[in-house]
Amino acid sequence: MKYFFIILASYASVYLCVSPLLDARVQDVIEGLEMRRRAADIEAYIDHVVQALNRSKLEYALFGGTLIAALVSAGVWLLGD
């Protein structure tokens, strides 16, 4: 059961750490697009960027969470039993 909580905490912590970084980056892209009024169909592009952002958050959370969970679980196993 402790390994389940380690895995859950790992995924959540990576997701919570990565989300603000990606949100800030996308906000910079959106502000840059708003400065360029000649860009074609800005709203569709912004929707596409936001969808890509959500996929990236999930991918980073899964990758980073798996790595952290594996390291912490190995440490608990080595030190615990």
Tab-separated table of N, CA, C and O in Angstrom:
chain	number	residue	atom	x	y	z
A	1	MET	N	0.819	-1.186	0.000
A	1	MET	CA	0.000	0.000	0.000
A	1	MET	C	0.869	1.258	0.000
A	1	MET	O	0.492	2.251	-0.593
A	2	LYS	N	2.020	1.182	0.665
A	2	LYS	CA	2.883	2.361	0.701
A	2	LYS	C	3.427	2.690	-0.687
A	2	LYS	O	3.609	3.860	-1.011
A	3	TYR	N	3.627	1.681	-1.513
A	3	TYR	CA	4.116	1.931	-2.862
A	3	TYR	C	3.043	2.619	-3.714
A	3	TYR	O	3.359	3.453	-4.555
A	4	PHE	N	1.791	2.286	-3.480
A	4	PHE	CA	0.696	2.950	-4.190
A	4	PHE	C	0.692	4.444	-3.871
A	4	PHE	O	0.545	5.275	-4.765
A	5	PHE	N	0.850	4.780	-2.608
A	5	PHE	CA	0.875	6.190	-2.218
A	5	PHE	C	2.113	6.902	-2.750
A	5	PHE	O	2.053	8.078	-3.107
A	6	ILE	N	3.224	6.208	-2.824
A	6	ILE	CA	4.433	6.789	-3.406
A	6	ILE	C	4.208	7.108	-4.878
A	6	ILE	O	4.557	8.197	-5.349
A	7	ILE	N	3.614	6.175	-5.593
A	7	ILE	CA	3.345	6.383	-7.019
A	7	ILE	C	2.356	7.529	-7.214
A	7	ILE	O	2.567	8.417	-8.044
A	8	LEU	N	1.302	7.540	-6.455
A	8	LEU	CA	0.293	8.588	-6.563
A	8	LEU	C	0.886	9.958	-6.238
A	8	LEU	O	0.656	10.937	-6.966
A	9	ALA	N	1.668	10.048	-5.187
A	9	ALA	CA	2.298	11.319	-4.818
A	9	ALA	C	3.314	11.761	-5.866
A	9	ALA	O	3.452	12.963	-6.144
A	10	SER	N	4.010	10.824	-6.477
A	10	SER	CA	4.988	11.162	-7.502
A	10	SER	C	4.320	11.778	-8.723
A	10	SER	O	4.760	12.811	-9.232
A	11	TYR	N	3.263	11.146	-9.213
A	11	TYR	CA	2.554	11.681	-10.374
A	11	TYR	C	1.967	13.058	-10.068
A	11	TYR	O	2.065	13.976	-10.864
A	12	ALA	N	1.353	13.182	-8.905
A	12	ALA	CA	0.728	14.457	-8.548
A	12	ALA	C	1.766	15.571	-8.400
A	12	ALA	O	1.552	16.691	-8.865
A	13	SER	N	2.888	15.267	-7.773
A	13	SER	CA	3.896	16.309	-7.569
A	13	SER	C	4.505	16.772	-8.883
A	13	SER	O	4.715	17.966	-9.092
A	14	VAL	N	4.775	15.850	-9.787
A	14	VAL	CA	5.327	16.247	-11.087
A	14	VAL	C	4.304	17.058	-11.869
A	14	VAL	O	4.632	18.081	-12.466
A	15	TYR	N	3.052	16.626	-11.845
A	15	TYR	CA	2.012	17.361	-12.559
A	15	TYR	C	1.882	18.779	-12.006
A	15	TYR	O	1.789	19.744	-12.758
A	16	LEU	N	1.891	18.912	-10.691
A	16	LEU	CA	1.745	20.226	-10.084
A	16	LEU	C	2.966	21.115	-10.300
A	16	LEU	O	2.849	22.337	-10.321
A	17	CYS	N	4.128	20.530	-10.466
A	17	CYS	CA	5.335	21.318	-10.723
A	17	CYS	C	5.458	21.721	-12.188
A	17	CYS	O	5.931	22.816	-12.496
A	18	VAL	N	5.049	20.869	-13.085
A	18	VAL	CA	5.208	21.127	-14.522
A	18	VAL	C	4.104	22.040	-15.055
A	18	VAL	O	4.351	22.858	-15.938
A	19	SER	N	2.903	21.923	-14.526
A	19	SER	CA	1.770	22.686	-15.051
A	19	SER	C	1.998	24.193	-15.085
A	19	SER	O	1.760	24.825	-16.109
A	20	PRO	N	2.451	24.818	-13.994
A	20	PRO	CA	2.660	26.270	-14.059
A	20	PRO	C	3.728	26.681	-15.075
A	20	PRO	O	3.603	27.730	-15.713
A	21	LEU	N	4.750	25.868	-15.244
A	21	LEU	CA	5.786	26.192	-16.223
A	21	LEU	C	5.239	26.171	-17.639
A	21	LEU	O	5.504	27.073	-18.440
A	22	LEU	N	4.471	25.138	-17.960
A	22	LEU	CA	3.890	25.045	-19.295
A	22	LEU	C	2.816	26.107	-19.519
A	22	LEU	O	2.712	26.664	-20.615
A	23	ASP	N	2.033	26.398	-18.499
A	23	ASP	CA	1.015	27.438	-18.627
A	23	ASP	C	1.646	28.797	-18.922
A	23	ASP	O	1.148	29.558	-19.744
A	24	ALA	N	2.740	29.102	-18.250
A	24	ALA	CA	3.429	30.371	-18.483
A	24	ALA	C	3.985	30.439	-19.896
A	24	ALA	O	3.920	31.485	-20.551
A	25	ARG	N	4.513	29.345	-20.373
A	25	ARG	CA	5.063	29.317	-21.737
A	25	ARG	C	3.974	29.522	-22.779
A	25	ARG	O	4.143	30.273	-23.734
A	26	VAL	N	2.833	28.875	-22.587
A	26	VAL	CA	1.727	29.037	-23.527
A	26	VAL	C	1.173	30.461	-23.467
A	26	VAL	O	0.815	31.035	-24.493
A	27	GLN	N	1.141	31.033	-22.287
A	27	GLN	CA	0.669	32.411	-22.175
A	27	GLN	C	1.576	33.355	-22.957
A	27	GLN	O	1.094	34.286	-23.592
A	28	ASP	N	2.874	33.106	-22.936
A	28	ASP	CA	3.802	33.902	-23.742
A	28	ASP	C	3.510	33.759	-25.232
A	28	ASP	O	3.543	34.737	-25.974
A	29	VAL	N	3.218	32.538	-25.668
A	29	VAL	CA	2.891	32.305	-27.080
A	29	VAL	C	1.610	33.044	-27.452
A	29	VAL	O	1.531	33.685	-28.505
A	30	ILE	N	0.608	32.976	-26.585
A	30	ILE	CA	-0.664	33.638	-26.868
A	30	ILE	C	-0.484	35.150	-26.939
A	30	ILE	O	-1.027	35.809	-27.830
A	31	GLU	N	0.283	35.716	-26.024
A	31	GLU	CA	0.524	37.155	-26.056
A	31	GLU	C	1.274	37.557	-27.315
A	31	GLU	O	0.999	38.609	-27.893
A	32	GLY	N	2.207	36.715	-27.753
A	32	GLY	CA	2.919	36.998	-28.990
A	32	GLY	C	2.002	36.973	-30.192
A	32	GLY	O	2.140	37.777	-31.118
A	33	LEU	N	1.029	36.059	-30.190
A	33	LEU	CA	0.075	35.992	-31.296
A	33	LEU	C	-0.868	37.192	-31.297
A	33	LEU	O	-1.266	37.671	-32.352
A	34	GLU	N	-1.233	37.643	-30.122
A	34	GLU	CA	-2.131	38.787	-30.050
A	34	GLU	C	-1.462	40.054	-30.573
A	34	GLU	O	-2.137	40.959	-31.043
A	35	MET	N	-0.145	40.098	-30.501
A	35	MET	CA	0.579	41.244	-31.044
A	35	MET	C	0.576	41.201	-32.570
A	35	MET	O	0.666	42.235	-33.214
A	36	ARG	N	0.471	40.020	-33.141
A	36	ARG	CA	0.447	39.860	-34.604
A	36	ARG	C	-0.999	39.729	-35.052
A	36	ARG	O	-1.561	38.657	-35.059
A	37	ARG	N	-1.594	40.789	-35.445
A	37	ARG	CA	-3.004	40.770	-35.859
A	37	ARG	C	-3.192	40.119	-37.224
A	37	ARG	O	-4.282	39.723	-37.568
A	38	ARG	N	-2.145	39.999	-37.994
A	38	ARG	CA	-2.298	39.443	-39.332
A	38	ARG	C	-2.319	37.917	-39.354
A	38	ARG	O	-2.494	37.313	-40.396
A	39	ALA	N	-2.102	37.268	-38.220
A	39	ALA	CA	-2.119	35.802	-38.172
A	39	ALA	C	-3.523	35.289	-38.495
A	39	ALA	O	-4.516	35.827	-38.029
A	40	ALA	N	-3.583	34.261	-39.284
A	40	ALA	CA	-4.869	33.712	-39.725
A	40	ALA	C	-5.477	32.839	-38.628
A	40	ALA	O	-4.824	31.944	-38.104
A	41	ASP	N	-6.710	33.120	-38.304
A	41	ASP	CA	-7.514	32.313	-37.372
A	41	ASP	C	-6.775	32.038	-36.059
A	41	ASP	O	-6.424	30.896	-35.742
A	42	ILE	N	-6.568	33.090	-35.312
A	42	ILE	CA	-5.814	33.001	-34.055
A	42	ILE	C	-6.525	32.110	-33.041
A	42	ILE	O	-5.877	31.343	-32.323
A	43	GLU	N	-7.849	32.183	-32.981
A	43	GLU	CA	-8.591	31.386	-31.985
A	43	GLU	C	-8.396	29.891	-32.202
A	43	GLU	O	-8.225	29.140	-31.238
A	44	ALA	N	-8.403	29.447	-33.441
A	44	ALA	CA	-8.196	28.021	-33.726
A	44	ALA	C	-6.781	27.600	-33.346
A	44	ALA	O	-6.574	26.512	-32.805
A	45	TYR	N	-5.822	28.475	-33.609
A	45	TYR	CA	-4.441	28.163	-33.245
A	45	TYR	C	-4.278	28.092	-31.733
A	45	TYR	O	-3.617	27.189	-31.216
A	46	ILE	N	-4.897	29.015	-31.024
A	46	ILE	CA	-4.820	29.008	-29.553
A	46	ILE	C	-5.458	27.745	-28.999
A	46	ILE	O	-4.926	27.126	-28.070
A	47	ASP	N	-6.597	27.337	-29.548
A	47	ASP	CA	-7.234	26.085	-29.110
A	47	ASP	C	-6.307	24.891	-29.341
A	47	ASP	O	-6.200	23.999	-28.492
A	48	HIS	N	-5.638	24.876	-30.471
A	48	HIS	CA	-4.690	23.803	-30.784
A	48	HIS	C	-3.528	23.801	-29.793
A	48	HIS	O	-3.101	22.744	-29.318
A	49	VAL	N	-3.023	24.985	-29.461
A	49	VAL	CA	-1.916	25.095	-28.512
A	49	VAL	C	-2.344	24.624	-27.129
A	49	VAL	O	-1.597	23.914	-26.440
A	50	VAL	N	-3.541	24.981	-26.701
A	50	VAL	CA	-4.032	24.570	-25.382
A	50	VAL	C	-4.209	23.058	-25.325
A	50	VAL	O	-3.874	22.420	-24.313
A	51	GLN	N	-4.704	22.454	-26.393
A	51	GLN	CA	-4.840	20.991	-26.427
A	51	GLN	C	-3.472	20.323	-26.361
A	51	GLN	O	-3.291	19.321	-25.646
A	52	ALA	N	-2.509	20.870	-27.075
A	52	ALA	CA	-1.148	20.324	-27.017
A	52	ALA	C	-0.555	20.497	-25.623
A	52	ALA	O	0.163	19.623	-25.130
A	53	LEU	N	-0.867	21.602	-24.977
A	53	LEU	CA	-0.400	21.842	-23.610
A	53	LEU	C	-0.940	20.788	-22.659
A	53	LEU	O	-0.194	20.242	-21.840
A	54	ASN	N	-2.214	20.493	-22.759
A	54	ASN	CA	-2.811	19.492	-21.869
A	54	ASN	C	-2.193	18.111	-22.087
A	54	ASN	O	-1.953	17.376	-21.123
A	55	ARG	N	-1.926	17.756	-23.353
A	55	ARG	CA	-1.258	16.472	-23.618
A	55	ARG	C	0.153	16.475	-23.050
A	55	ARG	O	0.607	15.478	-22.483
A	56	SER	N	0.862	17.587	-23.173
A	56	SER	CA	2.227	17.670	-22.662
A	56	SER	C	2.260	17.552	-21.147
A	56	SER	O	3.145	16.913	-20.593
A	57	LYS	N	1.305	18.183	-20.484
A	57	LYS	CA	1.239	18.075	-19.015
A	57	LYS	C	1.099	16.614	-18.601
A	57	LYS	O	1.784	16.154	-17.684
A	58	LEU	N	0.226	15.900	-19.268
A	58	LEU	CA	0.016	14.488	-18.937
A	58	LEU	C	1.260	13.663	-19.227
A	58	LEU	O	1.666	12.832	-18.410
A	59	GLU	N	1.891	13.909	-20.365
A	59	GLU	CA	3.093	13.153	-20.722
A	59	GLU	C	4.231	13.418	-19.733
A	59	GLU	O	4.914	12.487	-19.298
A	60	TYR	N	4.441	14.687	-19.386
A	60	TYR	CA	5.497	15.012	-18.417
A	60	TYR	C	5.191	14.408	-17.052
A	60	TYR	O	6.084	13.917	-16.362
A	61	ALA	N	3.923	14.467	-16.646
A	61	ALA	CA	3.548	13.902	-15.350
A	61	ALA	C	3.771	12.401	-15.321
A	61	ALA	O	4.267	11.858	-14.330
A	62	LEU	N	3.424	11.714	-16.409
A	62	LEU	CA	3.620	10.270	-16.445
A	62	LEU	C	5.098	9.901	-16.457
A	62	LEU	O	5.530	8.993	-15.747
A	63	PHE	N	5.881	10.605	-17.262
A	63	PHE	CA	7.309	10.305	-17.344
A	63	PHE	C	8.022	10.639	-16.037
A	63	PHE	O	8.715	9.801	-15.454
A	64	GLY	N	7.848	11.860	-15.562
A	64	GLY	CA	8.516	12.274	-14.326
A	64	GLY	C	8.013	11.521	-13.114
A	64	GLY	O	8.785	11.149	-12.234
A	65	GLY	N	6.703	11.295	-13.061
A	65	GLY	CA	6.134	10.558	-11.941
A	65	GLY	C	6.623	9.132	-11.878
A	65	GLY	O	6.889	8.600	-10.800
A	66	THR	N	6.754	8.494	-13.032
A	66	THR	CA	7.274	7.131	-13.073
A	66	THR	C	8.716	7.094	-12.594
A	66	THR	O	9.101	6.210	-11.816
A	67	LEU	N	9.510	8.035	-13.037
A	67	LEU	CA	10.907	8.092	-12.624
A	67	LEU	C	11.033	8.321	-11.120
A	67	LEU	O	11.768	7.599	-10.435
A	68	ILE	N	10.311	9.289	-10.595
A	68	ILE	CA	10.377	9.571	-9.159
A	68	ILE	C	9.835	8.397	-8.354
A	68	ILE	O	10.412	8.010	-7.336
A	69	ALA	N	8.724	7.815	-8.801
A	69	ALA	CA	8.140	6.683	-8.080
A	69	ALA	C	9.103	5.510	-8.043
A	69	ALA	O	9.241	4.831	-7.017
A	70	ALA	N	9.791	5.252	-9.147
A	70	ALA	CA	10.745	4.147	-9.181
A	70	ALA	C	11.903	4.400	-8.221
A	70	ALA	O	12.320	3.488	-7.481
A	71	LEU	N	12.419	5.607	-8.221
A	71	LEU	CA	13.545	5.918	-7.331
A	71	LEU	C	13.145	5.868	-5.861
A	71	LEU	O	13.863	5.290	-5.035
A	72	VAL	N	12.012	6.454	-5.534
A	72	VAL	CA	11.570	6.455	-4.136
A	72	VAL	C	11.199	5.043	-3.693
A	72	VAL	O	11.531	4.631	-2.569
A	73	SER	N	10.535	4.282	-4.546
A	73	SER	CA	10.175	2.907	-4.189
A	73	SER	C	11.418	2.047	-3.975
A	73	SER	O	11.465	1.234	-3.045
A	74	ALA	N	12.426	2.234	-4.816
A	74	ALA	CA	13.680	1.488	-4.632
A	74	ALA	C	14.341	1.883	-3.317
A	74	ALA	O	14.856	1.015	-2.594
A	75	GLY	N	14.315	3.176	-3.002
A	75	GLY	CA	14.892	3.624	-1.740
A	75	GLY	C	14.144	3.062	-0.535
A	75	GLY	O	14.761	2.627	0.437
A	76	VAL	N	12.830	3.058	-0.597
A	76	VAL	CA	12.025	2.497	0.500
A	76	VAL	C	12.278	1.007	0.625
A	76	VAL	O	12.400	0.473	1.743
A	77	TRP	N	12.386	0.312	-0.487
A	77	TRP	CA	12.617	-1.120	-0.448
A	77	TRP	C	13.998	-1.432	0.139
A	77	TRP	O	14.138	-2.347	0.950
A	78	LEU	N	15.011	-0.662	-0.259
A	78	LEU	CA	16.354	-0.911	0.252
A	78	LEU	C	16.496	-0.572	1.733
A	78	LEU	O	17.165	-1.282	2.487
A	79	LEU	N	15.854	0.496	2.150
A	79	LEU	CA	15.998	0.938	3.534
A	79	LEU	C	14.960	0.342	4.476
A	79	LEU	O	15.191	0.280	5.683
A	80	GLY	N	13.830	-0.092	3.916
A	80	GLY	CA	12.706	-0.513	4.754
A	80	GLY	C	12.772	-1.927	5.263
A	80	GLY	O	12.787	-2.173	6.463
A	81	ASP	N	12.824	-2.865	4.402
A	81	ASP	CA	12.682	-4.255	4.814
A	81	ASP	C	14.000	-4.765	5.285
A	81	ASP	O	14.369	-5.390	6.078
